[in-house]
Structure formats: C-alpha cells, structure tokens
Short mmCIF file of C-alpha atoms in Angstrom, two decimals:
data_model
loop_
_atom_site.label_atom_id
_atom_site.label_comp_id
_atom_site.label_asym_id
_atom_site.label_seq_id
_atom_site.Cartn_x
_atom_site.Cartn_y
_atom_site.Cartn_z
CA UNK A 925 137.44 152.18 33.81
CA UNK A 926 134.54 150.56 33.46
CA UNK A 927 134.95 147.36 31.74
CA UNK A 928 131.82 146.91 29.14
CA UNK A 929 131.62 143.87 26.69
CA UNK A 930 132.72 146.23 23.66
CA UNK A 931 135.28 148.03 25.58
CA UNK A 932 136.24 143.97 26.28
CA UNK A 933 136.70 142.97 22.63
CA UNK A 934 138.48 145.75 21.03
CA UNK A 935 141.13 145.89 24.68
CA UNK A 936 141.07 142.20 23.30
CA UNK A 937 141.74 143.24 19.80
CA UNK A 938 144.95 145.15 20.97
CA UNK A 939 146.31 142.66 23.28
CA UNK A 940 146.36 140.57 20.14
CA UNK A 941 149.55 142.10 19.37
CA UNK A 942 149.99 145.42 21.72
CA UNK A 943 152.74 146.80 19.08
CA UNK A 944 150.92 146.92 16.03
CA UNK A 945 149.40 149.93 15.21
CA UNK A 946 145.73 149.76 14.31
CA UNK A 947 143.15 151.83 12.36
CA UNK A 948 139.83 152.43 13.10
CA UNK A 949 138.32 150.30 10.47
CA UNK A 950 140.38 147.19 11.27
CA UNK A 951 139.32 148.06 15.04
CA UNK A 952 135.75 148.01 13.65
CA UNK A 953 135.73 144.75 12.32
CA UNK A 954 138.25 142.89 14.26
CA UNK A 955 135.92 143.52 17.18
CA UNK A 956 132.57 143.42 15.48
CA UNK A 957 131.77 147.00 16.48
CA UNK A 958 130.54 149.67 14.94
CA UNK A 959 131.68 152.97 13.94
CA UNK A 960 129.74 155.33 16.23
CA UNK A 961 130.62 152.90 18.81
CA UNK A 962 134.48 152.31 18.19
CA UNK A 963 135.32 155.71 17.93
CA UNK A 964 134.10 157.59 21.08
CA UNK A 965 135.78 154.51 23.14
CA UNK A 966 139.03 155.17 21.37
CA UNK A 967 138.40 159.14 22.17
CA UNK A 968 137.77 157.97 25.94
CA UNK A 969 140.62 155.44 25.85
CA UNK A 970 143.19 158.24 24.34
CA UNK A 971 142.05 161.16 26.98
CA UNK A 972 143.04 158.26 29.69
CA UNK A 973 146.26 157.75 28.36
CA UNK A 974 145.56 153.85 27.52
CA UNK A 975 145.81 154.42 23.81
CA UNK A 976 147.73 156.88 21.83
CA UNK A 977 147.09 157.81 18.04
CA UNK A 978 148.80 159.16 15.31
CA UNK A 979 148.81 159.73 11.61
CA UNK A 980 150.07 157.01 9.23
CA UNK A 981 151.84 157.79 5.98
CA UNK A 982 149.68 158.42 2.87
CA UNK A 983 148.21 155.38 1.17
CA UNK A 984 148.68 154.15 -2.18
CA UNK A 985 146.95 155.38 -5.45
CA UNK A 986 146.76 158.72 -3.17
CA UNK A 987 144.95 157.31 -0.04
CA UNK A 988 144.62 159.92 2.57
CA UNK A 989 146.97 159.25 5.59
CA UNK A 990 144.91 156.74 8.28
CA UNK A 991 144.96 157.66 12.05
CA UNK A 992 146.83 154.71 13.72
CA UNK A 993 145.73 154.04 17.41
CA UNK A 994 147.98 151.82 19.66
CA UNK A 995 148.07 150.64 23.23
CA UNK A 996 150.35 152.65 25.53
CA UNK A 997 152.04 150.61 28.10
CA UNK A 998 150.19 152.03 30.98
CA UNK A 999 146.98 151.10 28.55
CA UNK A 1000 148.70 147.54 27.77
CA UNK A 1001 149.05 147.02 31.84
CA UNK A 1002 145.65 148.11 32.52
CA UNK A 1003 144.25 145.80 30.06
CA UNK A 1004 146.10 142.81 30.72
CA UNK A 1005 145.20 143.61 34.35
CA UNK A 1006 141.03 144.27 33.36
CA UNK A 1007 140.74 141.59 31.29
CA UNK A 1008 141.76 138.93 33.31
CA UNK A 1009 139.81 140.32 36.20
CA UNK A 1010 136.84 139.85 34.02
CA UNK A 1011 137.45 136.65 33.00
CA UNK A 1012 138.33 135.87 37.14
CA UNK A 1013 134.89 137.06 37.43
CA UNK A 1014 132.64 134.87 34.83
CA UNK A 1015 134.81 131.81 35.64
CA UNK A 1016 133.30 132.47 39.60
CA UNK A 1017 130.17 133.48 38.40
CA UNK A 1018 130.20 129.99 35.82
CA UNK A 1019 130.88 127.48 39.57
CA UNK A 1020 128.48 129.57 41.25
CA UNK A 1021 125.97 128.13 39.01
CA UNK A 1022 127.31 124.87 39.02
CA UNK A 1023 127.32 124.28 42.76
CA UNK A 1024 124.21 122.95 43.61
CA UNK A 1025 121.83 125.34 45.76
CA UNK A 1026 122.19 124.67 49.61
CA UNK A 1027 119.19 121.84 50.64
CA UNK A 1028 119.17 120.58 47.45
CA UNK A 1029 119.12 116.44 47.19
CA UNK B 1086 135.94 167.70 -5.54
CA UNK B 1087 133.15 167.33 -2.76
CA UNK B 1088 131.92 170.12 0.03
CA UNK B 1089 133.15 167.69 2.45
CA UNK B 1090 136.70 167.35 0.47
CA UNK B 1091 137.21 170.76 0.03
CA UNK B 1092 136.22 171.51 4.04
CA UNK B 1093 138.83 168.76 5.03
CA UNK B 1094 141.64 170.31 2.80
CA UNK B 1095 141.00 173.96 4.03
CA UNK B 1096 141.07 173.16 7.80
CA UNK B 1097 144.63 172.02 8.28
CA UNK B 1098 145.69 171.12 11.96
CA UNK B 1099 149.30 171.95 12.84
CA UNK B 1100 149.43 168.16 13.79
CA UNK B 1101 147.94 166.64 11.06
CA UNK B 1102 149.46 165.84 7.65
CA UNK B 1103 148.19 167.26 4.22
CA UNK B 1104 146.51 164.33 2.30
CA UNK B 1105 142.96 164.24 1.42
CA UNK B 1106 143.56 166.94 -1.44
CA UNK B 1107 144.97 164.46 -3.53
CA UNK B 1108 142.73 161.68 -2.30
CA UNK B 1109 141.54 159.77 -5.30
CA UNK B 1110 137.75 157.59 -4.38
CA UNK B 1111 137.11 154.26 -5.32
CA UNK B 1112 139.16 151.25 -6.05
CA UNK B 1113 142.67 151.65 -7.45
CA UNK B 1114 141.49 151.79 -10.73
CA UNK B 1115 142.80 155.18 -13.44
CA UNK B 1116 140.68 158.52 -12.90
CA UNK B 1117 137.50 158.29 -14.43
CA UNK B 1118 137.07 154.65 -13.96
CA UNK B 1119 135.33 154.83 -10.40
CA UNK B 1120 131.91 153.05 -10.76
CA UNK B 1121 128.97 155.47 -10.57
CA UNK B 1122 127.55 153.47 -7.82
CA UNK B 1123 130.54 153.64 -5.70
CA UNK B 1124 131.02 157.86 -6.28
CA UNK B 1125 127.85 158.34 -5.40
CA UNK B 1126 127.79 155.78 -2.04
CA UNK B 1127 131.19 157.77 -1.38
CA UNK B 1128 130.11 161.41 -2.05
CA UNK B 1129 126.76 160.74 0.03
CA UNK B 1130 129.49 158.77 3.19
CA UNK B 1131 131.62 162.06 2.96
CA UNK B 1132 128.65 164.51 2.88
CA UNK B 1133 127.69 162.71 5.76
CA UNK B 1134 130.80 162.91 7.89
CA UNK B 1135 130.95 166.69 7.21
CA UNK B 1136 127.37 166.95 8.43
CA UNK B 1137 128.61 165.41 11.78
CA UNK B 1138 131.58 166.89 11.90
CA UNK B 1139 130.04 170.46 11.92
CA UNK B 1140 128.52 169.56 15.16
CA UNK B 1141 131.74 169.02 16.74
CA UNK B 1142 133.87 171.84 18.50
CA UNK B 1143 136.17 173.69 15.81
CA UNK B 1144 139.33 171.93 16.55
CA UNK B 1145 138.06 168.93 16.99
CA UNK B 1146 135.97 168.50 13.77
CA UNK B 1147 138.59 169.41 11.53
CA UNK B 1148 140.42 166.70 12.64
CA UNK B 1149 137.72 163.63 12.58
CA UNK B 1150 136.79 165.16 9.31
CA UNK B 1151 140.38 164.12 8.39
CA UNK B 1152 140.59 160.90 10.36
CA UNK B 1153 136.85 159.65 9.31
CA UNK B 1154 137.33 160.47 5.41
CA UNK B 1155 140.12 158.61 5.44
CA UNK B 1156 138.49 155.03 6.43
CA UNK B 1157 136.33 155.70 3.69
CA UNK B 1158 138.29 154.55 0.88
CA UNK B 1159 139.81 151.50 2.94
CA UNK B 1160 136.21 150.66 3.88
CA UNK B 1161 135.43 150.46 -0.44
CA UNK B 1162 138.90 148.93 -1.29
CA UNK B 1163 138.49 146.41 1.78
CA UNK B 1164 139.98 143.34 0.14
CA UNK B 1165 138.23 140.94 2.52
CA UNK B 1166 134.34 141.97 1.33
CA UNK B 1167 134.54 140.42 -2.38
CA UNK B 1168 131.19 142.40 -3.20
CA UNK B 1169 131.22 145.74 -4.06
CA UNK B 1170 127.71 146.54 -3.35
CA UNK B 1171 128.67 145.26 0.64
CA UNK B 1172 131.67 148.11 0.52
CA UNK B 1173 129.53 150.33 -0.68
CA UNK B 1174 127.00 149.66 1.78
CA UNK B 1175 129.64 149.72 4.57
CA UNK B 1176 130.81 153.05 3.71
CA UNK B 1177 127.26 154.25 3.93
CA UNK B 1178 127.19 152.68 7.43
CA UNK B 1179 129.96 153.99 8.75
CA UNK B 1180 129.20 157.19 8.06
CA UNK B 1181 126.04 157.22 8.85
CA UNK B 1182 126.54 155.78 12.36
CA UNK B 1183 129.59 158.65 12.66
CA UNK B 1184 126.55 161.31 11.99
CA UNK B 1185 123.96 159.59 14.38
CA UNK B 1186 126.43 159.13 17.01
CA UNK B 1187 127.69 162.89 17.19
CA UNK B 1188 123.97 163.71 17.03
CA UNK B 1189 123.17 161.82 19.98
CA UNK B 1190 126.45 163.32 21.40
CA UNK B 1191 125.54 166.85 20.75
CA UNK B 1192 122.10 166.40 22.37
CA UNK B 1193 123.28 165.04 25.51
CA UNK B 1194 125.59 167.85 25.68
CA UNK B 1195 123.64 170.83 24.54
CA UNK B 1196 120.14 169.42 25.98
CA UNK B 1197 121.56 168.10 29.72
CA UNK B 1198 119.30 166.86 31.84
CA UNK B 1199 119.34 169.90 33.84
CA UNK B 1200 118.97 172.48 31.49
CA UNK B 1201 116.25 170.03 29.53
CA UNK B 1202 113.97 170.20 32.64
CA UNK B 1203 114.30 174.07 33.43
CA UNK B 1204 113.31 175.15 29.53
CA UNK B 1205 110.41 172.67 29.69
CA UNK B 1206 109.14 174.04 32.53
CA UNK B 1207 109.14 177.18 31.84
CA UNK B 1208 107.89 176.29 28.39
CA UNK B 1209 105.19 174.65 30.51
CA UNK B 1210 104.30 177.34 32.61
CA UNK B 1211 104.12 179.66 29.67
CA UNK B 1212 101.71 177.80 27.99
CA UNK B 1213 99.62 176.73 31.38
CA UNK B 1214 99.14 180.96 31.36
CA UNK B 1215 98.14 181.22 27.78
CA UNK B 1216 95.99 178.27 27.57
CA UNK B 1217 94.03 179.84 31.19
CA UNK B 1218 93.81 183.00 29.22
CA UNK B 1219 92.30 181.59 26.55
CA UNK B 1220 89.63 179.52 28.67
CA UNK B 1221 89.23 182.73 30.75
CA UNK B 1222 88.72 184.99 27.24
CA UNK B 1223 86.54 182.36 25.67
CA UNK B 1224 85.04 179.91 28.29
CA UNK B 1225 81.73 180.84 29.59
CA UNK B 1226 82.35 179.27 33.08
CA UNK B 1227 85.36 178.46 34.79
CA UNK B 1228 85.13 174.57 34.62
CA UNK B 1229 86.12 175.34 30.64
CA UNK B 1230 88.86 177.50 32.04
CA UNK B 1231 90.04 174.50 34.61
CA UNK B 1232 89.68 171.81 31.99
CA UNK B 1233 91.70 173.48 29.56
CA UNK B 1234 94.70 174.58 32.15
CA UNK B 1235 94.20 170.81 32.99
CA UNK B 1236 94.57 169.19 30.01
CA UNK B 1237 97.79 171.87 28.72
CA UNK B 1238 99.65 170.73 32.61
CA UNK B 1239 98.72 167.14 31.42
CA UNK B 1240 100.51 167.49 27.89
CA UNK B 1241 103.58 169.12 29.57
CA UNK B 1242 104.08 166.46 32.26
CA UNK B 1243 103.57 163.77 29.86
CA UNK B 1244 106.42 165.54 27.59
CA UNK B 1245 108.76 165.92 30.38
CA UNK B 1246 108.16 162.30 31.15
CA UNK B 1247 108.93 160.94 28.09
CA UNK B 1248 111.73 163.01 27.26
CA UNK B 1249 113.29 161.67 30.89
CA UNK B 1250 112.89 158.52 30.07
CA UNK B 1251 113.60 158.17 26.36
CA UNK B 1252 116.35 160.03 26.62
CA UNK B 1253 117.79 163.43 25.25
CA UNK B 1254 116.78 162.37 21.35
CA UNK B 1255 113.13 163.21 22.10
CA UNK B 1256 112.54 166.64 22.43
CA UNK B 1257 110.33 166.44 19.70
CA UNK B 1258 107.82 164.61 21.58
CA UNK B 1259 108.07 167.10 24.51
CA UNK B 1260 106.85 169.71 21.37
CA UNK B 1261 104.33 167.67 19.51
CA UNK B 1262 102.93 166.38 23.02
CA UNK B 1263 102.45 170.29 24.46
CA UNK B 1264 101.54 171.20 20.81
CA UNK B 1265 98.56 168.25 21.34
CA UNK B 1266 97.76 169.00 24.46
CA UNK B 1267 97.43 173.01 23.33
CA UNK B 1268 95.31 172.25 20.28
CA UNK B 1269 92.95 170.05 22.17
CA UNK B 1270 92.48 172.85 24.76
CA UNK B 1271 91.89 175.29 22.01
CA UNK B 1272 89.34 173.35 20.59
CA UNK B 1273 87.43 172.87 24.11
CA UNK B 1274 87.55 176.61 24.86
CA UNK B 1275 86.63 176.90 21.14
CA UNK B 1276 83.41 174.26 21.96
CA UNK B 1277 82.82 176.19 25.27
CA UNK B 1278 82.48 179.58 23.53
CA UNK B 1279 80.55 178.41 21.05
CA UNK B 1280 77.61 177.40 23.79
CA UNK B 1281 78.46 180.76 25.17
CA UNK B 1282 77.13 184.27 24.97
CA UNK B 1283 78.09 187.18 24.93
CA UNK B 1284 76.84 188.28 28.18
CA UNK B 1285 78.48 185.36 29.68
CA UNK B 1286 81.98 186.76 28.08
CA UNK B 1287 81.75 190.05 29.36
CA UNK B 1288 80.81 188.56 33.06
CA UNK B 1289 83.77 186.28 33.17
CA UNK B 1290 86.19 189.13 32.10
CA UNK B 1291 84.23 191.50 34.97
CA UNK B 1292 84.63 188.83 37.18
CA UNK B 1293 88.58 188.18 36.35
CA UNK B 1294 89.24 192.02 36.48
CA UNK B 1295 87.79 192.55 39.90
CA UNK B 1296 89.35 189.72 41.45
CA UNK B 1297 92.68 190.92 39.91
CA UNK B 1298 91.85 194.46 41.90
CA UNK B 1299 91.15 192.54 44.49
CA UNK B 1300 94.16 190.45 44.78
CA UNK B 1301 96.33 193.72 44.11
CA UNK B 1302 95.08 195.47 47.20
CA UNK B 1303 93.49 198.14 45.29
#
C-alpha cells in the first residue's frame, strides 16, 4: 500500500474511532477530500480487505439507505502500523534538516 | 420521478436494500415544498451520477448508482453548511467530480497506453498513405509530394506526443492535431496543383505507375 497524503487523512479519519461506521460524505469532509477522490480509495481499500462496507438502514423523511464503510481489523492494523511509519519518517526527515550540513561553522 | 431515479429503482442488487423509490429530495420539509432551486441542483446531481454510472460495468453501476444517490440528499440536508445555496452547490460537486472521475477511469481503461499507441499508428500510417497519394495525384513534383507526407508524419508524432504525456483525456488533440496537420497538407498539394499543369499530372502518375511495375518485378 502505498501511503499518499489523502490515503493519510481519511486512514486518519478512521483511526479516529475504528468502530464507527462512516459514510462517504462524512469521509469527504472529515478528510477534506473530494468525491472522485474518496471513493475509488475506498473501492481500492475494500478489494484489499482494509475496509469493509455495507448498507445502513433507510433515513428519515424516506432517505435512501447510506453505504457505511468501516475499518476491518486487518485494515485497523495496517493503518496504525502505516501511519506511524509515516510519521517515523517526516520526524527523520524534520532532524535531517536541522542538523547542520557537515563543514559548516 | 427522475431517469436517474427510476434506473436506480429498476436495477436491484441481491445485496442491496430497496430504498431510493420512496426517496423524497430536499430538506425534510412536506411534498411539494422542496425549493425550485434545490430540485433542480438535485435532478441535474442525479442526472449526473447516472451519466457516470452508465460507464461503469453492469453490476457495478447499479450499485454506485444506489450508493452515490444516496449522499445526495445528506449532502443538501447537511446540517453543518447553514446556506442552502453551498448544499446545493455541493451536491453539484459531488456529482460532478463522481462523472469526471469515472470518465477519466473509463479512458485509462478503454484507451491503455498500449492499445492508444497501436490505433494511432496505424491511424498515422493510414493517413501518411493518403496524404502521399494526394501529393502524388496533385503535386507537380515530388518535393510537394515529400512536404506533404512530411508535414501529415509531423501532425501524427506531435499527437502521439501529447497524448503520452497529457495523459489518456487527450485523444482529442491526437484528432484535431492529425486533422491540422491533414488540412494543411491538403492545402499545399492544393497550392502545388494549382502552379501545375496538366502535362505535369499525367507525367507524375506515368512516372508512379512505372516505378510501381518496376518494383513488382513485372
């Protein structure tokens, strides 16, 4: 899995609280995405077996039933382990740039 | 009830629950109530989502049709956008970045790389032969016929080029660039045979014809 800065917020949105269910639009703007990005992540998340869907009860006032995605545990694990990877990485990559250069006065 | 409604309630997955048949758009507000403004912004979000959902695989579409449609009327009840005009404008959005994004999707998949190259080239070469028969038919010497060959190879790198590097979105300019590129030929050969005569026309074909003999072993 390739861990992009989109794929980084909405694995963020998740970990939030991995056993609430969440629908696409509250995916959309929890993580400041949008739609025609969310969506094919989600697709790619579910076909790895990190997320699984399914369909809510109908709304109020007649409201269609929502598609609720949630993080499997496999996809909790994975994102626990990804995320702090990433954040391994910037916190090197943040010294690296505060050590001064070799030779320098 | 819209086209995009009605499609949604005929295709019903085995795994998906009946719904959008009763699904009422707009704020929950009685029937009949719905701002204009918000049907229309909602009609024109669903029409969209069907459009994209068409390009989808069979299965596959009947069920983001369902899943999409749904967001809709969250997106214009969302209690944390006070202004209605925003909702509305969000449901537009979402839609339309559902339609561009299977667009893009269906591109990339039906117009690979691969496959992109091969019909371009042969599209290419196909129009490299008619635009040397036309400078051979209508050119009085063969720099016309080399010029226009030229410039027709030019326009169908230069479409191949872009349409590598822009990505599979741009086939278009691969057509209008070859399209160019053919219609500036014409009008050289056109410019050449004008300055030509008859004479020249019939020596040119003469010439072409023997060398085809020629090259056939006869």
């Amino acid at each position: 899995m390739r861990l992009t800065p989109q794929l980084e917020r909405v694995l963020s949105v998740f970990l939030e609280d991995p056993t609430v269910p969440r629908h696409g639009y509250d995916l959309m703007k929890a993580a400041s995405l949008p739609s025609g990005t969310l969506y094919p992540m989600l697709a790619r998340l579910e076909d790895e077996g990190l997320v699984s869907s399914k369909w809510g009860d109908a709304g109020p006032n007649g409201r269609p039933p929502r598609r609720n995605y949630l993080l499997t545990p496999e996809g909790a694990r994975v994102a626990r382990q990804e995320l702090a990877e990433s954040s391994l990485d910037a916190r090197r990559v943040t010294l690296r740039r505060m050590r001064p250069a070799r030779g320098a006065p | 009830m819209t086209r995009a409604r009605r499609a949604a309630a005929r295709a019903k997955p085995v795994a998906t629950p009946p719904g959008l048949v009763t699904t009422r758009v707009g704020p929950a507000s009685p029937p009949g109530r719905t701002p204009a403004g918000m049907r229309v912004a909602m009609a024109v979000s669903e029409y969209l989502i069907w459009r994209a959902c068409q390009r989808l695989p069979r299965p596959l579409a009947a069920e983001r049709l369902r899943e999409w449609i749904a967001e809709l009327p969250a997106i214009v009840e969302d209690p944390d956008t006070p202004l209605r005009i925003v909702r509305m404008a969000a449901a537009l959005l979402f839609a339309a970045d559902q339609h561009r994004t299977v667009r893009r999707y269906e591109y990339a998949i039906r117009y690979s790389l691969g496959d992109a190259s091969k019909d371009l080239i042969l599209i290419g070469r196909i129009l490299r032969y008619m635009i040397v028969f036309l400078g051979i038919s209508i050119g009085s010497s063969i720099l016309g016929a080399i010029a226009i060959d030229f410039l027709g190879g030019i326009a169908c790198v230069v479409g191949v080029s872009i349409n590598q590097m822009s990505g599979p979105d741009t086939l278009w300019v691969v057509a209008i660039s070859a399209a160019v590129g053919g219609a500036v030929g014409l009008v050289v050969g056109v410019l050449v045979a004008a300055r030509s005569t008859a004479e020249d026309i019939r020596k040119r074909w003469r010439a072409w014809y023997i060398a085809g003999m020629g090259a056939s072993g006869q």
